[in-house]
Amino acid sequence: MNLVSIEARLQELGVTLPTPVKPVANYVPTVQTGNLVFISGQIPAGPNGPEFIGKLGADCDIETGRAAARLCAINLIAQLKGAVGDLEKVVRVVKLTGFVNSTGDFTDHPKVVNGASDFFVEVFGDKGRHSRSAMGVAGLPFGVAVEVEGIFEVA
């Protein structure tokens, strides 16, 4: 049984959730159907806009990519909280899909997306363990290094 609230765990990790980013195109940030919440892809955006610009295998190393993926995960949690109000309603992180802006010969996409996966386990414990896809892409919005989308089960 988890004795520490999710909000307290975030605080222990030094994370303050940002205000959820509003869509910049024709989509909604979250859709809930039944007990599943689907969250649109989140980029590594901070208070001053997109961060971690570049391609893995050219401009960014794996640790930079991991940091970008972690920031994507923070933004996913902010969207989730905005959608359901209380993070204690999270039953499970179901699935993440990570997109890595990378050169054609870069093959460490899973190591990069671990930045998000590891963060969800740090925050949610066993409820944070999830299925996942990690893939390389030729480009991402604003030239960011990583984008992550997620599916969450809530009570």
Backbone as a printed PyTorch tensor [residue, N CA C, xyz], in Angstrom:
tensor([[[  0.8450,  -1.1770,   0.0000],
         [  0.0000,   0.0000,   0.0000],
         [  0.8900,   1.2400,   0.0000]],

        [[  0.5670,   2.1960,  -0.8800],
         [  1.3450,   3.4260,  -0.9920],
         [  0.9320,   4.3960,   0.1100]],

        [[  1.8650,   4.7110,   1.0080],
         [  1.5600,   5.6050,   2.1130],
         [  1.8290,   7.0670,   1.7690]],

        [[  2.5220,   7.3110,   0.6810],
         [  2.8480,   8.6690,   0.2610],
         [  1.9580,   9.0360,  -0.9270]],

        [[  1.3170,  10.1980,  -0.8580],
         [  0.4680,  10.6180,  -1.9730],
         [  1.3240,  10.9110,  -3.2040]],

        [[  0.6930,  10.8670,  -4.3500],
         [  1.3920,  11.1650,  -5.5990],
         [  1.9120,  12.6030,  -5.5620]],

        [[  1.1030,  13.5230,  -5.0820],
         [  1.5410,  14.9360,  -4.9800],
         [  2.7610,  15.0590,  -4.0710]],

        [[  2.7610,  14.3290,  -2.9490],
         [  3.9120,  14.3680,  -2.0370],
         [  5.1390,  13.7550,  -2.6940]],

        [[  4.9280,  12.6950,  -3.4600],
         [  6.0560,  12.0550,  -4.1580],
         [  6.6570,  13.0140,  -5.1730]],

        [[  5.8070,  13.7340,  -5.9170],
         [  6.3100,  14.7280,  -6.8700],
         [  7.1310,  15.7860,  -6.1390]],

        [[  6.6300,  16.2240,  -4.9980],
         [  7.3310,  17.2350,  -4.2100],
         [  8.6940,  16.7000,  -3.7480]],

        [[  8.7340,  15.4390,  -3.2900],
         [  9.9990,  14.8120,  -2.8920],
         [ 11.0000,  14.8060,  -4.0400]],

        [[ 10.4990,  14.6370,  -5.2620],
         [ 11.3530,  14.6060,  -6.4500],
         [ 11.6980,  16.0040,  -6.9490]],

        [[ 11.1770,  17.0310,  -6.2660],
         [ 11.4570,  18.4080,  -6.6620],
         [ 10.6970,  18.8560,  -7.8900]],

        [[  9.5590,  18.2340,  -8.1540],
         [  8.7800,  18.5300,  -9.3590],
         [  7.5340,  19.3270,  -8.9960]],

        [[  7.3980,  20.4740,  -9.6310],
         [  6.1690,  21.2540,  -9.5610],
         [  5.5010,  21.1150, -10.9180]],

        [[  4.2730,  20.6300, -10.9210],
         [  3.5860,  20.4390, -12.1990],
         [  3.2610,  21.7870, -12.8230]],

        [[  3.5340,  21.9240, -14.1170],
         [  3.2000,  23.1650, -14.8060],
         [  1.7080,  23.2330, -15.1250]],

        [[  1.2540,  24.3990, -15.5180],
         [ -0.0900,  24.5270, -16.0730],
         [ -0.0910,  23.7480, -17.3840]],

        [[ -1.0800,  22.8830, -17.6010],
         [ -1.0920,  22.1030, -18.8430],
         [ -1.0570,  23.0050, -20.0770]],

        [[ -0.2540,  22.5940, -21.0430],
         [ -0.1060,  23.3430, -22.2890],
         [ -1.3670,  23.1810, -23.1290]],

        [[ -1.8250,  24.2700, -23.6870],
         [ -2.9940,  24.2290, -24.5680],
         [ -2.5650,  23.7720, -25.9710]],

        [[ -3.4580,  23.0950, -26.6860],
         [ -3.1200,  22.6260, -28.0350],
         [ -2.7640,  23.7850, -28.9750]],

        [[ -1.8350,  23.5010, -29.8880],
         [ -1.4470,  24.4950, -30.8880],
         [ -2.0170,  24.1480, -32.2660]],

        [[ -2.8510,  23.1210, -32.3260],
         [ -3.4600,  22.6970, -33.5900],
         [ -4.8640,  22.1880, -33.2780]],

        [[ -5.4820,  21.5280, -34.2410],
         [ -6.8700,  21.0870, -34.1200],
         [ -6.9770,  19.7220, -33.4480]],

        [[ -6.7900,  19.7030, -32.1370],
         [ -6.9470,  18.4870, -31.3440],
         [ -7.2200,  18.8940, -29.9020]],

        [[ -7.6020,  17.9280, -29.0840],
         [ -7.7770,  18.1830, -27.6530],
         [ -6.6400,  17.4780, -26.9140]],

        [[ -6.2300,  18.0200, -25.7680],
         [ -5.0960,  17.4250, -25.0710],
         [ -5.4060,  16.0810, -24.4170]],

        [[ -6.6610,  15.8790, -24.0090],
         [ -7.0300,  14.6170, -23.3640],
         [ -8.4140,  14.1790, -23.8300]],

        [[ -8.5990,  12.8650, -23.8490],
         [ -9.9140,  12.2830, -24.1030],
         [-10.0850,  11.1560, -23.0950]],

        [[-11.2000,  11.1980, -22.3620],
         [-11.4990,  10.1050, -21.4480],
         [-12.6660,   9.3220, -22.0070]],

        [[-12.5000,   8.0180, -22.0680],
         [-13.5710,   7.1190, -22.4480],
         [-13.5780,   5.9940, -21.4220]],

        [[-14.6820,   5.8580, -20.7240],
         [-14.7330,   4.8940, -19.6260],
         [-13.6970,   5.2590, -18.5810]],

        [[-12.8740,   4.2780, -18.2100],
         [-11.8570,   4.5480, -17.1990],
         [-10.4660,   4.7650, -17.7940]],

        [[-10.4150,   5.0190, -19.0930],
         [ -9.1350,   5.2970, -19.7490],
         [ -9.0400,   6.7630, -20.1530]],

        [[ -7.8740,   7.3460, -19.8950],
         [ -7.5920,   8.7120, -20.3240],
         [ -6.4500,   8.6440, -21.3260]],

        [[ -6.7060,   9.1460, -22.5320],
         [ -5.7100,   9.2030, -23.5960],
         [ -5.1750,  10.6300, -23.6200]],

        [[ -3.8620,  10.7720, -23.5460],
         [ -3.2630,  12.1020, -23.5360],
         [ -2.4350,  12.2730, -24.8010]],

        [[ -2.7370,  13.3550, -25.5160],
         [ -2.0120,  13.6740, -26.7400],
         [ -0.5270,  13.8290, -26.4500]],

        [[  0.2740,  13.6580, -27.4810],
         [  1.7190,  13.7600, -27.3390],
         [  2.1440,  15.0650, -26.6900]],

        [[  3.0350,  14.9450, -25.7210],
         [  3.5740,  16.0970, -25.0160],
         [  5.0440,  16.2410, -25.3780]],

        [[  5.4250,  17.4600, -25.6620],
         [  6.8170,  17.7500, -25.9770],
         [  7.5170,  18.2520, -24.7100]],

        [[  8.8340,  18.3460, -24.7310],
         [  9.5510,  18.8650, -23.5770],
         [  9.4770,  20.3930, -23.5360]],

        [[  8.3250,  20.8850, -23.0940],
         [  8.1120,  22.3340, -23.0000],
         [  8.2270,  22.7500, -21.5420]],

        [[  8.9480,  23.8310, -21.3250],
         [  9.0870,  24.4090, -20.0000],
         [  8.3810,  25.7440, -19.9490]],

        [[  8.6460,  26.5460, -18.9210],
         [  7.9550,  27.8200, -18.7570],
         [  8.1930,  28.8100, -19.9020]],

        [[  9.3070,  28.6480, -20.6090],
         [  9.6280,  29.5640, -21.7130],
         [  9.4370,  28.9290, -23.0790]],

        [[  8.6940,  27.8170, -23.1320],
         [  8.4310,  27.1650, -24.4110],
         [  9.2330,  25.8930, -24.6010]],

        [[  9.3470,  25.4300, -25.8520],
         [ 10.0300,  24.1700, -26.1380],
         [ 11.4890,  24.1890, -25.6740]],

        [[ 11.9010,  23.0670, -25.1000],
         [ 13.2840,  22.8620, -24.6690],
         [ 13.8220,  21.6080, -25.3550]],

        [[ 15.0920,  21.3640, -25.2040],
         [ 15.7390,  20.1720, -25.7580],
         [ 15.5090,  20.0790, -27.2650]],

        [[ 15.9960,  21.0650, -27.9770],
         [ 15.8810,  21.1150, -29.4370],
         [ 17.0530,  20.3460, -30.0420]],

        [[ 16.7680,  19.4840, -30.9970],
         [ 17.8400,  18.7840, -31.6900],
         [ 17.5160,  17.3330, -31.9700]],

        [[ 18.4470,  16.6980, -32.6690],
         [ 18.3090,  15.2890, -33.0650],
         [ 19.2650,  14.4200, -32.2740]],

        [[ 18.7310,  13.2910, -31.7950],
         [ 19.5830,  12.2820, -31.1840],
         [ 20.4510,  11.6790, -32.2810]],

        [[ 21.7030,  11.4840, -31.9900],
         [ 22.6340,  10.9650, -32.9850],
         [ 23.3630,  12.0710, -33.7260]],

        [[ 22.9600,  13.3310, -33.4920],
         [ 23.6470,  14.4640, -34.1270],
         [ 23.8910,  15.5660, -33.0940]],

        [[ 22.8130,  16.1540, -32.5800],
         [ 22.9210,  17.3050, -31.6770],
         [ 22.8110,  16.9380, -30.2050]],

        [[ 22.1850,  15.8080, -29.8990],
         [ 21.8740,  15.4370, -28.5130],
         [ 22.4160,  14.0550, -28.2010]],

        [[ 22.9040,  13.8930, -26.9660],
         [ 23.3210,  12.5640, -26.5150],
         [ 22.1550,  11.8940, -25.7850]],

        [[ 22.3600,  10.6520, -25.3870],
         [ 21.2800,   9.8720, -24.7590],
         [ 20.8090,  10.5300, -23.4690]],

        [[ 21.7210,  11.0310, -22.6390],
         [ 21.3140,  11.6640, -21.3730],
         [ 20.4500,  12.8970, -21.6140]],

        [[ 20.7690,  13.6730, -22.6340],
         [ 19.9420,  14.8320, -22.9830],
         [ 18.5650,  14.3670, -23.4400]],

        [[ 18.5330,  13.3070, -24.2450],
         [ 17.2600,  12.7420, -24.6830],
         [ 16.4330,  12.2290, -23.5240]],

        [[ 17.0920,  11.5880, -22.5550],
         [ 16.3880,  11.0980, -21.3610],
         [ 15.7760,  12.2660, -20.5850]],

        [[ 16.5220,  13.3540, -20.4580],
         [ 16.0080,  14.5360, -19.7490],
         [ 14.8120,  15.1180, -20.4910]],

        [[ 14.8720,  15.1180, -21.8130],
         [ 13.7410,  15.5960, -22.6150],
         [ 12.5160,  14.7110, -22.3880]],

        [[ 12.7230,  13.3890, -22.3850],
         [ 11.6130,  12.4450, -22.1750],
         [ 11.0270,  12.6100, -20.7750]],

        [[ 11.8640,  12.8800, -19.7930],
         [ 11.3780,  13.1000, -18.4240],
         [ 10.4810,  14.3380, -18.3710]],

        [[ 10.8920,  15.4040, -19.0640],
         [ 10.0670,  16.6110, -19.0970],
         [  8.7480,  16.3440, -19.8220]],

        [[  8.7740,  15.5300, -20.8650],
         [  7.5250,  15.1220, -21.5170],
         [  6.6160,  14.4150, -20.5120]],

        [[  7.1940,  13.5510, -19.6770],
         [  6.4120,  12.8110, -18.6810],
         [  5.8020,  13.7640, -17.6530]],

        [[  6.5560,  14.7590, -17.2390],
         [  6.0190,  15.7600, -16.3090],
         [  4.8180,  16.4540, -16.9460]],

        [[  4.9320,  16.8000, -18.2230],
         [  3.8280,  17.4580, -18.9180],
         [  2.6380,  16.5190, -19.0990]],

        [[  2.8850,  15.2230, -19.2880],
         [  1.7910,  14.2510, -19.3430],
         [  1.0490,  14.2140, -18.0130]],

        [[  1.7810,  14.2020, -16.9070],
         [  1.1370,  14.1750, -15.5900],
         [  0.3440,  15.4530, -15.3540]],

        [[  0.8600,  16.5890, -15.8120],
         [  0.1140,  17.8490, -15.6760],
         [ -1.1970,  17.7810, -16.4520]],

        [[ -1.1680,  17.2340, -17.6590],
         [ -2.3930,  17.0760, -18.4520],
         [ -3.3520,  16.1110, -17.7610]],

        [[ -2.8030,  15.0250, -17.2170],
         [ -3.6270,  14.0310, -16.5290],
         [ -4.3230,  14.6550, -15.3230]],

        [[ -3.5780,  15.4180, -14.5420],
         [ -4.1740,  16.0780, -13.3800],
         [ -5.2540,  17.0620, -13.8230]],

        [[ -5.0070,  17.7760, -14.9100],
         [ -6.0070,  18.6950, -15.4400],
         [ -7.2700,  17.9790, -15.8800]],

        [[ -7.1140,  16.7500, -16.3660],
         [ -8.2620,  15.9830, -16.8580],
         [ -9.0690,  15.3430, -15.7350]],

        [[ -8.3870,  14.8080, -14.7100],
         [ -9.1020,  14.0440, -13.6760],
         [ -9.1190,  14.7270, -12.3150]],

        [[ -8.3520,  15.7910, -12.1560],
         [ -8.3850,  16.5640, -10.9250],
         [ -7.5130,  16.0520,  -9.8000]],

        [[ -7.4850,  14.7590,  -9.5800],
         [ -6.7770,  14.1820,  -8.4400],
         [ -5.9280,  13.0160,  -8.9340]],

        [[ -4.6300,  13.1090,  -8.7740],
         [ -3.7350,  12.0550,  -9.2530],
         [ -3.8950,  10.7530,  -8.4830]],

        [[ -4.5410,  10.7940,  -7.3200],
         [ -4.7930,   9.5610,  -6.5730],
         [ -5.8010,   8.6760,  -7.3020]],

        [[ -6.4950,   9.2170,  -8.2920],
         [ -7.4280,   8.4240,  -9.0990],
         [ -6.7120,   7.5100, -10.0910]],

        [[ -5.4100,   7.7230, -10.2790],
         [ -4.6680,   6.9180, -11.2510],
         [ -4.5550,   5.4850, -10.7350]],

        [[ -5.0850,   4.5660, -11.5230],
         [ -5.0100,   3.1440, -11.2120],
         [ -3.7330,   2.5610, -11.7980]],

        [[ -3.3820,   3.0450, -13.0030],
         [ -2.2320,   2.4760, -13.7040],
         [ -1.8420,   3.3430, -14.8850]],

        [[ -0.5470,   3.4280, -15.1360],
         [ -0.0450,   3.9380, -16.4120],
         [ -0.1240,   2.7340, -17.3400]],

        [[ -0.9260,   2.8360, -18.3860],
         [ -1.1900,   1.6820, -19.2470],
         [ -0.1600,   1.5770, -20.3630]],

        [[  0.0430,   2.6760, -21.1070],
         [  0.9310,   2.6110, -22.2770],
         [  1.5140,   3.9750, -22.5740]],

        [[  2.7840,   3.9820, -22.9230],
         [  3.4490,   5.1830, -23.4340],
         [  3.9220,   4.8980, -24.8490]],

        [[  3.8730,   5.9270, -25.6710],
         [  4.4880,   5.8680, -26.9890],
         [  5.4580,   7.0300, -27.0630]],

        [[  6.7220,   6.7080, -27.2880],
         [  7.7620,   7.7260, -27.3520],
         [  8.2900,   7.8800, -28.7620]],

        [[  8.3820,   9.1200, -29.2000],
         [  8.9030,   9.4610, -30.5130],
         [ 10.2210,  10.2010, -30.3120]],

        [[ 11.2760,   9.7200, -30.9390],
         [ 12.5980,  10.2930, -30.7640],
         [ 13.0540,  10.8830, -32.0960]],

        [[ 13.2870,  12.1850, -32.1050],
         [ 13.8030,  12.8900, -33.2760],
         [ 15.2590,  12.4530, -33.4230]],

        [[ 15.5440,  11.6630, -34.4580],
         [ 16.8750,  11.0670, -34.5230],
         [ 17.3700,  10.9090, -35.9470]],

        [[ 18.6760,  10.7290, -36.0300],
         [ 19.3040,  10.4430, -37.3110],
         [ 18.9470,   9.0050, -37.7090]],

        [[ 19.1170,   8.6970, -38.9760],
         [ 18.7660,   7.3750, -39.4830],
         [ 19.5630,   6.2410, -38.8650]],

        [[ 20.7630,   6.5260, -38.3950],
         [ 21.5940,   5.4610, -37.8380],
         [ 21.5230,   5.3680, -36.3090]],

        [[ 20.7050,   6.2110, -35.6680],
         [ 20.5530,   6.1580, -34.2180],
         [ 19.6380,   4.9930, -33.8620]],

        [[ 20.0470,   4.1620, -32.9090],
         [ 19.2530,   2.9680, -32.5820],
         [ 18.9310,   2.8290, -31.0970]],

        [[ 19.2290,   3.8300, -30.2960],
         [ 19.0130,   3.7330, -28.8550],
         [ 17.7280,   4.4190, -28.3890]],

        [[ 16.6940,   4.3650, -29.1990],
         [ 15.4140,   4.9860, -28.8460],
         [ 14.8870,   4.5100, -27.4880]],

        [[ 14.9580,   3.1950, -27.1890],
         [ 14.4600,   2.7420, -25.8860],
         [ 15.1850,   3.3970, -24.7050]],

        [[ 16.4990,   3.5900, -24.8300],
         [ 17.2590,   4.2260, -23.7520],
         [ 16.7820,   5.6660, -23.5320]],

        [[ 16.4530,   6.3620, -24.5960],
         [ 15.9700,   7.7440, -24.4980],
         [ 14.6050,   7.7680, -23.8130]],

        [[ 13.6790,   6.9550, -24.2730],
         [ 12.3110,   6.9610, -23.7470],
         [ 12.2760,   6.4450, -22.3080]],

        [[ 13.3210,   5.7310, -21.8820],
         [ 13.4160,   5.3470, -20.4740],
         [ 13.3760,   6.5660, -19.5540]],

        [[ 13.7510,   7.7330, -20.0410],
         [ 13.6560,   8.9440, -19.2280],
         [ 12.2310,   9.1920, -18.7600]],

        [[ 11.2520,   8.8880, -19.6050],
         [  9.8380,   9.0080, -19.2270],
         [  9.4070,   7.7920, -18.4100]],

        [[  9.7500,   6.6110, -18.8840],
         [  9.3200,   5.3760, -18.2000],
         [  9.8320,   5.3260, -16.7660]],

        [[ 11.1040,   5.6250, -16.5830],
         [ 11.6800,   5.6040, -15.2390],
         [ 10.9820,   6.6120, -14.3300]],

        [[ 10.6430,   7.7840, -14.8830],
         [  9.9830,   8.8140, -14.0750],
         [  8.6000,   8.3430, -13.6170]],

        [[  7.8440,   7.6940, -14.4990],
         [  6.5100,   7.2030, -14.1000],
         [  6.6090,   6.1660, -12.9890]],

        [[  7.6290,   5.3230, -13.0270],
         [  7.8120,   4.3410, -11.9550],
         [  8.2370,   5.0470, -10.6690]],

        [[  9.0950,   6.0740, -10.7750],
         [  9.4820,   6.8450,  -9.5850],
         [  8.2620,   7.4820,  -8.9140]],

        [[  7.3630,   8.0080,  -9.7250],
         [  6.2050,   8.7350,  -9.1930],
         [  5.1100,   7.7870,  -8.7190]],

        [[  4.7570,   6.8060,  -9.5360],
         [  3.5900,   5.9620,  -9.2640],
         [  3.9380,   4.5730,  -8.7180]],

        [[  5.2100,   4.2460,  -8.5830],
         [  5.5820,   2.9080,  -8.1200],
         [  5.1450,   1.8590,  -9.1280]],

        [[  4.6620,   0.7210,  -8.6470],
         [  4.2530,  -0.3620,  -9.5510],
         [  3.1240,   0.0540, -10.4830]],

        [[  2.2810,   1.0050, -10.0700],
         [  1.2040,   1.5010, -10.9520],
         [  1.7870,   2.2310, -12.1610]],

        [[  3.0550,   2.6080, -12.0770],
         [  3.7040,   3.3210, -13.1700],
         [  4.3170,   2.4190, -14.2200]],

        [[  4.3420,   1.1070, -13.9710],
         [  4.8980,   0.1700, -14.9590],
         [  3.8870,   0.0120, -16.1000]],

        [[  4.3690,   0.0480, -17.3250],
         [  3.4760,   0.1780, -18.4740],
         [  4.0290,  -0.5560, -19.6910]],

        [[  3.1640,  -0.7450, -20.6770],
         [  3.6360,  -1.2000, -21.9800],
         [  4.1340,   0.0320, -22.7280]],

        [[  4.9090,  -0.1780, -23.7920],
         [  5.5250,   0.9840, -24.4140],
         [  6.0080,   0.6940, -25.8260]],

        [[  6.0200,   1.7350, -26.6230],
         [  6.7030,   1.7250, -27.9130],
         [  7.6620,   2.9010, -27.9260]],

        [[  8.8270,   2.7130, -28.5270],
         [  9.8130,   3.7830, -28.6740],
         [ 10.3200,   3.7310, -30.0990]],

        [[ 10.1620,   4.8410, -30.8180],
         [ 10.5400,   4.8240, -32.2320],
         [ 11.2400,   6.1050, -32.6330]],

        [[ 12.0350,   5.9880, -33.6480],
         [ 12.7130,   7.1480, -34.2140],
         [ 11.8770,   7.7630, -35.3080]],

        [[ 11.9400,   9.0920, -35.3830],
         [ 11.2210,   9.8250, -36.4180],
         [ 12.1630,  10.8700, -37.0200]],

        [[ 11.8240,  11.3290, -38.2250],
         [ 12.6750,  12.2770, -38.9350],
         [ 12.5920,  13.6900, -38.3740]],

        [[ 11.5050,  14.0020, -37.6870],
         [ 11.3620,  15.3360, -37.1170],
         [ 10.1710,  15.3830, -36.1800]],

        [[ 10.1820,  16.3900, -35.2730],
         [  9.0970,  16.5950, -34.3250],
         [  8.7660,  18.0820, -34.2610]],

        [[  7.5870,  18.4450, -33.7410],
         [  7.2090,  19.8520, -33.6680],
         [  8.2820,  20.7030, -32.9830]],

        [[  8.5350,  21.8650, -33.5250],
         [  9.4930,  22.8350, -32.9980],
         [ 10.9230,  22.3090, -32.9670]],

        [[ 11.1650,  21.1560, -33.5950],
         [ 12.5040,  20.5820, -33.6200],
         [ 12.9290,  19.9320, -32.3200]],

        [[ 11.9500,  19.6510, -31.4150],
         [ 12.3020,  19.0370, -30.1270],
         [ 12.8500,  17.6280, -30.3230]],

        [[ 13.5730,  17.1620, -29.3090],
         [ 14.2320,  15.8630, -29.3810],
         [ 13.2850,  14.6850, -29.1450]],

        [[ 12.2260,  14.9030, -28.3390],
         [ 11.3570,  13.7970, -27.9360],
         [  9.9180,  14.2820, -27.8020]],

        [[  8.9700,  13.3910, -28.0720],
         [  7.5500,  13.6030, -27.7810],
         [  7.0130,  12.2890, -27.2130]],

        [[  6.1720,  12.3820, -26.1830],
         [  5.6240,  11.1780, -25.5640],
         [  4.1190,  11.3540, -25.3790]],

        [[  3.3590,  10.3130, -25.7370],
         [  1.9200,  10.2810, -25.4780],
         [  1.6280,   9.1340, -24.5270]],

        [[  0.4560,   9.1850, -23.8620],
         [  0.1800,   8.1480, -22.8800],
         [ -1.2760,   7.7900, -22.7370]],

        [[ -1.4980,   6.5910, -22.2200],
         [ -2.8340,   6.1000, -21.8770],
         [ -2.7910,   5.7150, -20.4010]],

        [[ -3.7900,   6.1710, -19.6520],
         [ -3.8370,   5.9810, -18.2020],
         [ -5.1900,   5.4190, -17.8030]],

        [[ -5.1940,   4.4830, -16.8440],
         [ -6.4220,   3.9900, -16.2690],
         [ -6.6810,   4.7640, -14.9780]],

        [[ -7.9280,   5.2360, -14.8320],
         [ -8.2960,   5.9860, -13.6290],
         [ -9.5310,   5.3700, -12.9930]],

        [[ -9.6750,   5.6210, -11.7080],
         [-10.8400,   5.1230, -10.9620],
         [-12.0130,   6.0610, -11.1470]]])
